[in-house]
Tab-separated table of C-alpha atoms in Angstrom:
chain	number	residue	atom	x	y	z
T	255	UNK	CA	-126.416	3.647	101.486
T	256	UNK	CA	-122.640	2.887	102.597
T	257	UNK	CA	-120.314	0.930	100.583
T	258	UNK	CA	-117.710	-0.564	102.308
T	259	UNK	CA	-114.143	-1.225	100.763
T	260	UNK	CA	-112.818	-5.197	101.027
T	261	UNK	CA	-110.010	-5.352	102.865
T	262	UNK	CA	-107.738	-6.363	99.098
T	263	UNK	CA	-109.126	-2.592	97.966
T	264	UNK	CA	-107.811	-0.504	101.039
T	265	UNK	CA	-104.891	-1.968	100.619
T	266	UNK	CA	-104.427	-2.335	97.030
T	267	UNK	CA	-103.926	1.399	96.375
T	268	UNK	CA	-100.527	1.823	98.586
T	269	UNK	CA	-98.788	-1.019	97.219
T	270	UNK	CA	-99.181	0.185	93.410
T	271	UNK	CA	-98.077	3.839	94.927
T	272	UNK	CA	-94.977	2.472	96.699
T	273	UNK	CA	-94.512	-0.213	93.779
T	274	UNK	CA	-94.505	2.570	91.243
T	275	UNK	CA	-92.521	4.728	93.076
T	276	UNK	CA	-89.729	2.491	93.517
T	277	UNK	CA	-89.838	1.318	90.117
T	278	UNK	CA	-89.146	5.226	89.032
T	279	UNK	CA	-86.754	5.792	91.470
T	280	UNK	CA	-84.966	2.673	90.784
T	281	UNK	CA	-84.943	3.335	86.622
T	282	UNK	CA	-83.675	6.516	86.885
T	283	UNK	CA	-80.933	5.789	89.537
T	284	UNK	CA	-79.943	2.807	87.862
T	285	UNK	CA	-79.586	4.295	84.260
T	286	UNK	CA	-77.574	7.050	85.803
T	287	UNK	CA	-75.150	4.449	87.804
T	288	UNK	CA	-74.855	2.112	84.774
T	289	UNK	CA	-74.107	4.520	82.709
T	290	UNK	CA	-71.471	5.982	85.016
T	291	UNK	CA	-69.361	2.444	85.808
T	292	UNK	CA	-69.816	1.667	82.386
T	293	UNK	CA	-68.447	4.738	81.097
T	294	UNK	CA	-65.433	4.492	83.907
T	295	UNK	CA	-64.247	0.921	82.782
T	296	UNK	CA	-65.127	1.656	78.985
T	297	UNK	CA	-64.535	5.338	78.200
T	298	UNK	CA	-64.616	4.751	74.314
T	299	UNK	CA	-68.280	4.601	74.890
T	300	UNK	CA	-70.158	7.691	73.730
T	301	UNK	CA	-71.410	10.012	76.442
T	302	UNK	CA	-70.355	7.659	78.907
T	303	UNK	CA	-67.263	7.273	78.637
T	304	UNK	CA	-67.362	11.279	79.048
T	305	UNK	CA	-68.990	11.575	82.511
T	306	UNK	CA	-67.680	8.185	83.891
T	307	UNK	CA	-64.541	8.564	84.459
T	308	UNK	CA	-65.129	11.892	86.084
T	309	UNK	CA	-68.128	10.778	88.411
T	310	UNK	CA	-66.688	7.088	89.189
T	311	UNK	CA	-62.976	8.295	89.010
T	312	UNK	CA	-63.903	10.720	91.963
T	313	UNK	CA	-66.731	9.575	93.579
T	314	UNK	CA	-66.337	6.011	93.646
T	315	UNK	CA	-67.498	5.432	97.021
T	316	UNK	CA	-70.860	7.718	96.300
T	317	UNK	CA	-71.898	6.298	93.283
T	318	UNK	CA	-71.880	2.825	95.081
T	319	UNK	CA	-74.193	4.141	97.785
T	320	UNK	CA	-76.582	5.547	95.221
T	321	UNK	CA	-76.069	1.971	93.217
T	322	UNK	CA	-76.893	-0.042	96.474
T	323	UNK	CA	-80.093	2.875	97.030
T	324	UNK	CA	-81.346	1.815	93.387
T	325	UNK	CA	-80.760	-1.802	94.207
T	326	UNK	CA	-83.174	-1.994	97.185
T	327	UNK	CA	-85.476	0.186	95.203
T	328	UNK	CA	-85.920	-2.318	92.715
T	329	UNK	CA	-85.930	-4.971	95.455
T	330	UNK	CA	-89.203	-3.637	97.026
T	331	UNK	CA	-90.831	-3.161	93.762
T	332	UNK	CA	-89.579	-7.114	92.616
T	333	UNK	CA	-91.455	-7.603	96.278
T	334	UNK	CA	-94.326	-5.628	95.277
T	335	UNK	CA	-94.981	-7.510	92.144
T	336	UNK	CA	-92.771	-6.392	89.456
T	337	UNK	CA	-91.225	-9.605	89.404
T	338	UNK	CA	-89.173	-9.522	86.260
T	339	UNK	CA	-88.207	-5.677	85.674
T	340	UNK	CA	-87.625	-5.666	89.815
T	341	UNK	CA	-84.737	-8.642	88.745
T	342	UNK	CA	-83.780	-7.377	86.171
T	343	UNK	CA	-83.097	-4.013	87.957
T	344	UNK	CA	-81.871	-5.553	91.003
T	345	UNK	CA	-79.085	-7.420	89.335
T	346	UNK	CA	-77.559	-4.607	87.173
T	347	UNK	CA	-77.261	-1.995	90.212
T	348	UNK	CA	-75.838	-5.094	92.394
T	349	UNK	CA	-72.941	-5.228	90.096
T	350	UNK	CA	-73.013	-1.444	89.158
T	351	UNK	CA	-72.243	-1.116	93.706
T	352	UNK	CA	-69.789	-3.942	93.114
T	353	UNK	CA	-67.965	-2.566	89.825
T	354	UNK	CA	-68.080	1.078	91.864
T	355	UNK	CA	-66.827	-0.310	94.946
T	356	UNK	CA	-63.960	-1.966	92.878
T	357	UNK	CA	-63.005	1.564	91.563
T	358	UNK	CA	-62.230	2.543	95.058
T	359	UNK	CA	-60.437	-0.467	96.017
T	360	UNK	CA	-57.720	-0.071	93.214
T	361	UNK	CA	-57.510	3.913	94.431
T	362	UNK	CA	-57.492	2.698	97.913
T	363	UNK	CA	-54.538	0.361	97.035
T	364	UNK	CA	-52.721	2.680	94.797
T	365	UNK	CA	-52.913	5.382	97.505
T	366	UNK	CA	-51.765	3.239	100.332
T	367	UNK	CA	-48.508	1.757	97.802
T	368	UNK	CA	-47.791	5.674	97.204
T	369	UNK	CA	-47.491	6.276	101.335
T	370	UNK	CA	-51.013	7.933	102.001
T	371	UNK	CA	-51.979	8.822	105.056
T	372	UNK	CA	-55.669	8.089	103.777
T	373	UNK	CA	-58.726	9.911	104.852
T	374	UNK	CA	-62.105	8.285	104.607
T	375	UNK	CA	-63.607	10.887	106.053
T	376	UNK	CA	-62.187	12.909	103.080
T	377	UNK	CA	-63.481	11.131	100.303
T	378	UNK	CA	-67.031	11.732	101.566
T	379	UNK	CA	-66.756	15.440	102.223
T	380	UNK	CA	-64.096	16.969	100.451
T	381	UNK	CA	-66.013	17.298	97.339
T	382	UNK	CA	-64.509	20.949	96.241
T	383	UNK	CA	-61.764	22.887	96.901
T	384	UNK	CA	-61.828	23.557	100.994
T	385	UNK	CA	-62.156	26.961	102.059
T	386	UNK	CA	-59.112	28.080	102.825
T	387	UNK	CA	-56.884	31.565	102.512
T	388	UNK	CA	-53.234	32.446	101.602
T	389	UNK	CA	-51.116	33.391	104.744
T	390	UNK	CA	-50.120	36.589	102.379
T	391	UNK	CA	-50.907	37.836	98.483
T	392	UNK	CA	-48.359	39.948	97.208
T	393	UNK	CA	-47.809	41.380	93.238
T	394	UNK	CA	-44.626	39.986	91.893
T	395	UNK	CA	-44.517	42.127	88.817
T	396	UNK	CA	-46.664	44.619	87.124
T	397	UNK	CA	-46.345	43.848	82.847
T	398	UNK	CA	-48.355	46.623	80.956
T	399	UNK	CA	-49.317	48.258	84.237
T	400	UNK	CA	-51.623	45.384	85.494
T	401	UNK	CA	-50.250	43.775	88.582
T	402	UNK	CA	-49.926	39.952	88.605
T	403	UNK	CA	-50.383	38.289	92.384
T	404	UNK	CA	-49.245	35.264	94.025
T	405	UNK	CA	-50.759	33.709	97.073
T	406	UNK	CA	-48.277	32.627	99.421
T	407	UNK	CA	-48.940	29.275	101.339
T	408	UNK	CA	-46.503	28.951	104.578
T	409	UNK	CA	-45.436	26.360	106.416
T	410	UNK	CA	-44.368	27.424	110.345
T	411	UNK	CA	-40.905	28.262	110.455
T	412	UNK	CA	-38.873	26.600	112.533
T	413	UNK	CA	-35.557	28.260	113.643
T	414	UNK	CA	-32.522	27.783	111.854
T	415	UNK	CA	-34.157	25.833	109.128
T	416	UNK	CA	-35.431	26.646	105.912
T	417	UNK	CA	-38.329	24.795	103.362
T	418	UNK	CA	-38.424	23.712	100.012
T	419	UNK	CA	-40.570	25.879	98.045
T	420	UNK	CA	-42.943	25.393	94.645
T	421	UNK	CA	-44.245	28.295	92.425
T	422	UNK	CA	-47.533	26.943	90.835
T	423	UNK	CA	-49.429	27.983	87.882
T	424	UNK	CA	-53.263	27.254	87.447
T	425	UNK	CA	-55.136	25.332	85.243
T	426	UNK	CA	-57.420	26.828	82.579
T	427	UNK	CA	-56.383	26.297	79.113
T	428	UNK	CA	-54.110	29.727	78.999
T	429	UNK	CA	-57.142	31.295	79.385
T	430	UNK	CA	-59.581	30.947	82.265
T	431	UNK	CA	-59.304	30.353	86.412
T	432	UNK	CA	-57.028	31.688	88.665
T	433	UNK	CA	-54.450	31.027	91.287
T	434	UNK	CA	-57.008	30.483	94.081
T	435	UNK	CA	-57.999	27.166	91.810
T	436	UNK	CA	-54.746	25.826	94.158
T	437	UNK	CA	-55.739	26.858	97.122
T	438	UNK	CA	-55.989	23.598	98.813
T	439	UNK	CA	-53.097	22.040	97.075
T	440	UNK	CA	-51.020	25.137	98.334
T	441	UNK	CA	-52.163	24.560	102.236
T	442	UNK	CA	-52.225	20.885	102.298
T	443	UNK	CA	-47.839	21.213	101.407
T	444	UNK	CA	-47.636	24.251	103.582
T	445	UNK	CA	-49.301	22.043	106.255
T	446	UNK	CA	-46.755	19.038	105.510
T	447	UNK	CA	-43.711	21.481	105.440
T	448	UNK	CA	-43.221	22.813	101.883
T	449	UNK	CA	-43.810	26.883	101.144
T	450	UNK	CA	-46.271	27.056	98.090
T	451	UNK	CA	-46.578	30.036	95.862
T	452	UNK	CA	-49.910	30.186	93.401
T	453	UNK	CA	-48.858	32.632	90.797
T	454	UNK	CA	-51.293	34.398	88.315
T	455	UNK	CA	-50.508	34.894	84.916
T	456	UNK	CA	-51.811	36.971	81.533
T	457	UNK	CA	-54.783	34.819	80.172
T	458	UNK	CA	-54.894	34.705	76.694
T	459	UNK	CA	-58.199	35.776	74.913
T	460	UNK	CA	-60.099	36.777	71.621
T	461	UNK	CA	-57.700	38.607	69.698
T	462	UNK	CA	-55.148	38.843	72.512
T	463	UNK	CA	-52.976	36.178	72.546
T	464	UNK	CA	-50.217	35.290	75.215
T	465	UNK	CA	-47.507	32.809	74.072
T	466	UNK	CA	-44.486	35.359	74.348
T	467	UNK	CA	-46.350	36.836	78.095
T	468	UNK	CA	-47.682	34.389	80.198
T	469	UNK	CA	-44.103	32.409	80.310
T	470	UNK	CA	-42.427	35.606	80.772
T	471	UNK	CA	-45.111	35.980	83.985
T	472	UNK	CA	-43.497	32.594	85.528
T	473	UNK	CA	-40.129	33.977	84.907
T	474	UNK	CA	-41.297	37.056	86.690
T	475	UNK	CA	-42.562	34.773	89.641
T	476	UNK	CA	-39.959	32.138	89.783
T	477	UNK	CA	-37.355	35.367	90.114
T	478	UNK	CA	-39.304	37.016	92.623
T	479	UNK	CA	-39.447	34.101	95.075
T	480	UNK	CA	-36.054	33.724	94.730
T	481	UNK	CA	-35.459	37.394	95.726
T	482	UNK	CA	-37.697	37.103	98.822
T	483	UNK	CA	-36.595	33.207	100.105
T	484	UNK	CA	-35.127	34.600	103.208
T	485	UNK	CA	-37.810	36.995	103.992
T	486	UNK	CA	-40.055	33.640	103.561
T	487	UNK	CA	-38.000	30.927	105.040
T	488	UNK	CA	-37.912	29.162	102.316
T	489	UNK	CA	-34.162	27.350	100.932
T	490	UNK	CA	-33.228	28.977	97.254
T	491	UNK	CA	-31.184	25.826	96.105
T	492	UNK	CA	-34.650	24.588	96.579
T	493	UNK	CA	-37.388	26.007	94.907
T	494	UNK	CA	-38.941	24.464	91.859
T	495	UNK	CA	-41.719	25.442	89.267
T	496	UNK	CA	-44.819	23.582	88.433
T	497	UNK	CA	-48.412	23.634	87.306
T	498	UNK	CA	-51.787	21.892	86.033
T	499	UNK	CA	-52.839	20.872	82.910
T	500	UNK	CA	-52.202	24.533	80.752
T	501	UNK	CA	-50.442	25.746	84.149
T	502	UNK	CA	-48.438	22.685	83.805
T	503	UNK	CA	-47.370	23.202	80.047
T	504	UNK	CA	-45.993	26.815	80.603
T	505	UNK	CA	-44.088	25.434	83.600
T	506	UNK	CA	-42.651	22.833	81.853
T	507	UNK	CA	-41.349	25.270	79.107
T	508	UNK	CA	-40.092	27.629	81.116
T	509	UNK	CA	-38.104	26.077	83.148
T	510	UNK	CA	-36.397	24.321	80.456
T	511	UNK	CA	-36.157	27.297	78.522
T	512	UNK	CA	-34.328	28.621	81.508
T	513	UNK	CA	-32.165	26.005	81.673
T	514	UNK	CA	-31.431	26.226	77.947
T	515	UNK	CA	-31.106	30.159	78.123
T	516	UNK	CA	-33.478	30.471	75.356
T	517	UNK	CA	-35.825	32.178	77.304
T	518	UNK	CA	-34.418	34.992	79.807
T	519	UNK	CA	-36.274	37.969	82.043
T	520	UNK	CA	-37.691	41.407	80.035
T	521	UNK	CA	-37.508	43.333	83.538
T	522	UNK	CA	-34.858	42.429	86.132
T	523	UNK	CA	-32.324	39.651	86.506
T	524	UNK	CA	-32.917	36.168	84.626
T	525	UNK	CA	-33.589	33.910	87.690
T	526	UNK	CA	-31.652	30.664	88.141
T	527	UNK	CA	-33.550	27.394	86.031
T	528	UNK	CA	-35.696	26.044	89.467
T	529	UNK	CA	-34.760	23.270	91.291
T	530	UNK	CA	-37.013	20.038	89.884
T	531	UNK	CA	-40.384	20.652	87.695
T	532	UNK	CA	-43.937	19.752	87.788
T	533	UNK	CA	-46.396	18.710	84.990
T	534	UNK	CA	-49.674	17.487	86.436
T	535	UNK	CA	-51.883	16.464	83.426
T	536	UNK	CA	-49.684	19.133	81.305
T	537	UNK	CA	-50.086	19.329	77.418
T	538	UNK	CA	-46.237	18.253	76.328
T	539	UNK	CA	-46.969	20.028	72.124
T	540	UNK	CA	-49.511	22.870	71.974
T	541	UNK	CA	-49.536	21.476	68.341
T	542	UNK	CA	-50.688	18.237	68.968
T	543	UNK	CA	-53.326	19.814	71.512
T	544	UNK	CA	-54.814	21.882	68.146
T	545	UNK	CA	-54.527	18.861	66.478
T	546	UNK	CA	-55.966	16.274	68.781
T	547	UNK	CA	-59.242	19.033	69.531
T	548	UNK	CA	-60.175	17.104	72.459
T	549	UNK	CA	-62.849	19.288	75.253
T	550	UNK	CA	-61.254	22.577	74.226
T	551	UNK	CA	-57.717	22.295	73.626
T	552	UNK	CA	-57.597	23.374	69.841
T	553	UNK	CA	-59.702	26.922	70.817
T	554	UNK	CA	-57.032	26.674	74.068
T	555	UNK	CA	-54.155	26.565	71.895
T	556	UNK	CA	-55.683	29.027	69.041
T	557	UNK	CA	-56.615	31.904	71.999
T	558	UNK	CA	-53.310	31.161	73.653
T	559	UNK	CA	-50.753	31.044	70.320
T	560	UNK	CA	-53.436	33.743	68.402
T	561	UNK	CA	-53.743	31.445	65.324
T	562	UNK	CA	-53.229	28.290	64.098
T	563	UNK	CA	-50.663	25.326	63.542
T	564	UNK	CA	-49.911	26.521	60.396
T	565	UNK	CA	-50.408	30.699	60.514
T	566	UNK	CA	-47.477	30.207	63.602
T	567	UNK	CA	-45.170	27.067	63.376
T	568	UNK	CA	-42.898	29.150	65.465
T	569	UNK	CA	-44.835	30.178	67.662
T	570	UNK	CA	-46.659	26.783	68.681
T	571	UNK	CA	-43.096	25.264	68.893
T	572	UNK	CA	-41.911	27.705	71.089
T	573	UNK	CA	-44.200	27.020	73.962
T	574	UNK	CA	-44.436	22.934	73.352
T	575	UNK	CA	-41.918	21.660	75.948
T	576	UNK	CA	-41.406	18.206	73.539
T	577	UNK	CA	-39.077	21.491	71.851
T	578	UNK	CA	-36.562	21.671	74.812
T	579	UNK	CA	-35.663	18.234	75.758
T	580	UNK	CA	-31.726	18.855	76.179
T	581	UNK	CA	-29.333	16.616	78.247
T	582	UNK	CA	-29.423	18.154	81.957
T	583	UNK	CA	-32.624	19.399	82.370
T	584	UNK	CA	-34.123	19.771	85.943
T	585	UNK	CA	-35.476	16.983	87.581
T	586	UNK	CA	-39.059	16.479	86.586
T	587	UNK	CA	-42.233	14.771	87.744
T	588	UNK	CA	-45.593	13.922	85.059
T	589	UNK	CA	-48.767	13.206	86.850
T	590	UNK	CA	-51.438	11.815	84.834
T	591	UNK	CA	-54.547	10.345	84.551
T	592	UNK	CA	-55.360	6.447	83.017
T	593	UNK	CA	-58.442	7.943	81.674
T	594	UNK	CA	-57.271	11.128	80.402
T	595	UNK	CA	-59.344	11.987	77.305
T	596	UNK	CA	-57.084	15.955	76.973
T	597	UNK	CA	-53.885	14.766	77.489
T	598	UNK	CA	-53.287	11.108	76.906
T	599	UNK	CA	-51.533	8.937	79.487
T	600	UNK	CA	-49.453	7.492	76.608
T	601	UNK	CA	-47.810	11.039	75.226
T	602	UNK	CA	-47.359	11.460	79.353
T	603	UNK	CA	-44.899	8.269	78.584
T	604	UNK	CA	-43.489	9.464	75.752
T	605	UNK	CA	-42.314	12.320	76.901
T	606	UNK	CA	-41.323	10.951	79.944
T	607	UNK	CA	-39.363	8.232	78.092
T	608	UNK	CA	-37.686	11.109	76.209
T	609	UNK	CA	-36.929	12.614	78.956
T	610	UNK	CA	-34.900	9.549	80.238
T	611	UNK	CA	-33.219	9.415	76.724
T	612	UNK	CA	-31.332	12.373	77.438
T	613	UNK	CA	-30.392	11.473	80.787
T	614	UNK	CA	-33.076	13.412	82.321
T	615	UNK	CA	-34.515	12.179	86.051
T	616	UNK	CA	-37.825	11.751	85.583
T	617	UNK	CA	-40.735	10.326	87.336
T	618	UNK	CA	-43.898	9.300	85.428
T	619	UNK	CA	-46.694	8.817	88.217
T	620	UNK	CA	-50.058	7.504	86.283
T	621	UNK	CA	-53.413	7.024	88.398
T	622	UNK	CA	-55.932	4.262	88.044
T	623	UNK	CA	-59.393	5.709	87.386
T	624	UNK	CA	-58.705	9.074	86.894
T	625	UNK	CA	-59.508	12.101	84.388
T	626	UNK	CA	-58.279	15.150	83.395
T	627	UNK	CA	-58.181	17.630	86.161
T	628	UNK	CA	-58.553	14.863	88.764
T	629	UNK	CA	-57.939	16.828	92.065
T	630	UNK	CA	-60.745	19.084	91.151
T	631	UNK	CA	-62.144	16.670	94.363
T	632	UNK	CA	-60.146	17.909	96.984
T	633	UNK	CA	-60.670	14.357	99.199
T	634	UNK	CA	-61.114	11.980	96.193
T	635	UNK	CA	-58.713	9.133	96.793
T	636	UNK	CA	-56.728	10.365	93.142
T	637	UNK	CA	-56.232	13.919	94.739
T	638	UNK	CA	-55.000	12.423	97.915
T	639	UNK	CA	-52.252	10.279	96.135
T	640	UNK	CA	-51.697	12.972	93.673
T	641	UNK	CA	-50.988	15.279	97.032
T	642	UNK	CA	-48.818	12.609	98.557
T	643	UNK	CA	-46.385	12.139	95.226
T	644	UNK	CA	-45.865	15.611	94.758
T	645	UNK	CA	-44.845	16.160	98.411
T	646	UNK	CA	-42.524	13.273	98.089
T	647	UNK	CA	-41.019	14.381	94.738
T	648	UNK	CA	-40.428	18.113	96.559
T	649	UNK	CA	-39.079	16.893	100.114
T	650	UNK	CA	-37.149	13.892	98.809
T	651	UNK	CA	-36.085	11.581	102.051
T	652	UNK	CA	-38.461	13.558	103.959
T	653	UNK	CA	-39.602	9.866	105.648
């Protein structure tokens, strides 16, 4: 005998599959979204607040496309018969594509007001660092028979004129990465006509700590660019010293230390304090950073100082750079995120401030949306604007 299926029962069974479907799809891509915008407007909420402002700080643009995906989702499932949760759903991933889309727009602005040649094309594919190689890696000194290397980024030397230079330390908490982490940092300057020289330095670790080392290393590698400008092209009355986040505390200390001779070479000639300093997302007192114990920094401070606060006072002031704020320090520019949980925008503007007090020139550049370690995404609108301020700061009048 056959049975024949009514015409509501062939056709029953694919809705519920594509109504059920979409009604997954859509759940799970709009808890992830929500939780994501929410977390990059509020970051005081738990969890949230944690992977918001990294997701929606630098991926803006994506997390509205997966926002608008959920969106119709729910839409054919509200079609489908899920009137209510299909609303619902439809709703709260229309204004999670909205409050996403709004993240970009403030980057977009703030980029444009800082003079950014802005690439689109960027922000979608520049997710990681690009794959790109030092025109030459040489070893600038050799402590305790281990040779330290810096990867030289060059710009194309044009007779009878010579380029500003940077030395660069890495990020890493004193005690992870390397000097490749700057790779495209060091080729997008070389590219716009400033020499860029990625030094590494001792990392701290268990039981070996590297407080009194790892500044000596930037002394090492500020001293041997100055000993090789000409061979390099690059103008000695014009080469300064930076870094990120840890990279940008040592930095910070040494060149000031330089400048207030209270730090000087253990091999070869002192070099001359550099020309203008860099601090992008630097800790400004190791001591608050133990303190504070915010995504690492107290075990950062402990493997880099070999103890605590209170087992080294001396040593923990010694490397802060709120220690050497003196009249006539080296011009200086602090880069920092709004949404910095490590090092919080407001000591950025303290220090800055104190800076000033002392007579100091001092730019404090702060960027809307943005966490720690927020040119991690090499064509996120923050790293763009980040790249276009510290080219400006290094080739002033450039324009």
């Amino acid at each position: 005998m056959t049975t024949h299926r009514s015409p509501a029962t062939s056709t029953g069974r694919p809705v519920r599959i594509l109504r059920g479907t979409s009604a997954v799809l859509a759940s799970f891509l709009a808890f992830l979204v929500l939780a994501i915008v929410l977390g990059a407007y509020f970051p005081a909420i738990p969890k949230a607040g944690v992977i918001g402002p990294v997701l929606g700080g630098q991926y803006p643009f994506h997390v509205a496309l997966i926002a608008l995906v959920a969106a119709v989702l729910a839409a054919l499932a509200w079609r489908a018969g899920l009137v209510r949760w299909g609303r619902t759903v439809t709703v709260i991933t229309t204004l999670c594509t909205l409050g996403a889309l709004a993240i970009g727009g403030i980057q977009y602005r703030a980029a444009h007001d800082a003079g950014v040649d802005i690439s689109l094309s960027q922000v979608f594919t520049g997710l990681a660092y690009p794959a790109t190689k030092p025109d030459a890696t040489k070893t600038y000194a050799s402590p305790e028979g281990k040779p330290l290397q810096v990867d030289a980024y060059l710009p194309k030397k044009t007779p009878g004129k010579k380029t500003p230079a940077v030395v660069l330390a890495h990020a890493g908490g004193f005690h992870t990465f390397d000097k490749s982490d700057l790779r495209g940092t060091g080729r997008w300057l070389a590219d716009h006509g400033v020499a860029v020289f990625a030094a590494d330095y001792r990392l701290a670790g268990p039981g070996h700590p590297t407080w009194n080392k790892a500044p000596q290393d930037l002394v090492s590698a500020l001293s041997w660019v100055q000993e090789n400008a000409d061979e390099y092209g690059v103008d000695s009355s014009r080469i300064s010293l930076g870094g990120m986040s840890a990279g940008g505390t040592l930095a910070m200390n040494t060149a000031y230390r330089l400048h207030n001779g209270t730090i000087t070479a253990t091999d070869g000639a002192t070099p001359e304090p550099p020309a203008s300093v860099i601090g992008f997302y630097p800790g400004t007192d190791v001591t608050q950073m133990w303190k504070k114990d915010v995504a690492g920094t107290r075990e950062a401070a402990q493997l880099f100082t070999g103890g605590t606060p209170q087992q080294y006072p001396d040593r923990y002031r010694e490397v802060s750079p709120t220690s050497d704020i003196r009249p006539g320090l080296p011009r200086t520019l602090l880069v920092v995120g709004d949404r910095d949980r490590s090092v919080r925008p407001g000591t950025i503007t303290e220090f800055g401030d104190a800076l000033k007090k002392q007579g100091v020139d001092t730019e404090v550049k702060e960027l809307p949306f943005a966490e720690h370690a927020f040119d991690d995404a090499y064509g996120s609108l923050t790293s763009q604007t980040s790249r276009q301020i510290l080219l400006d700061f290094l080739s002033p009048g450039r324009h």
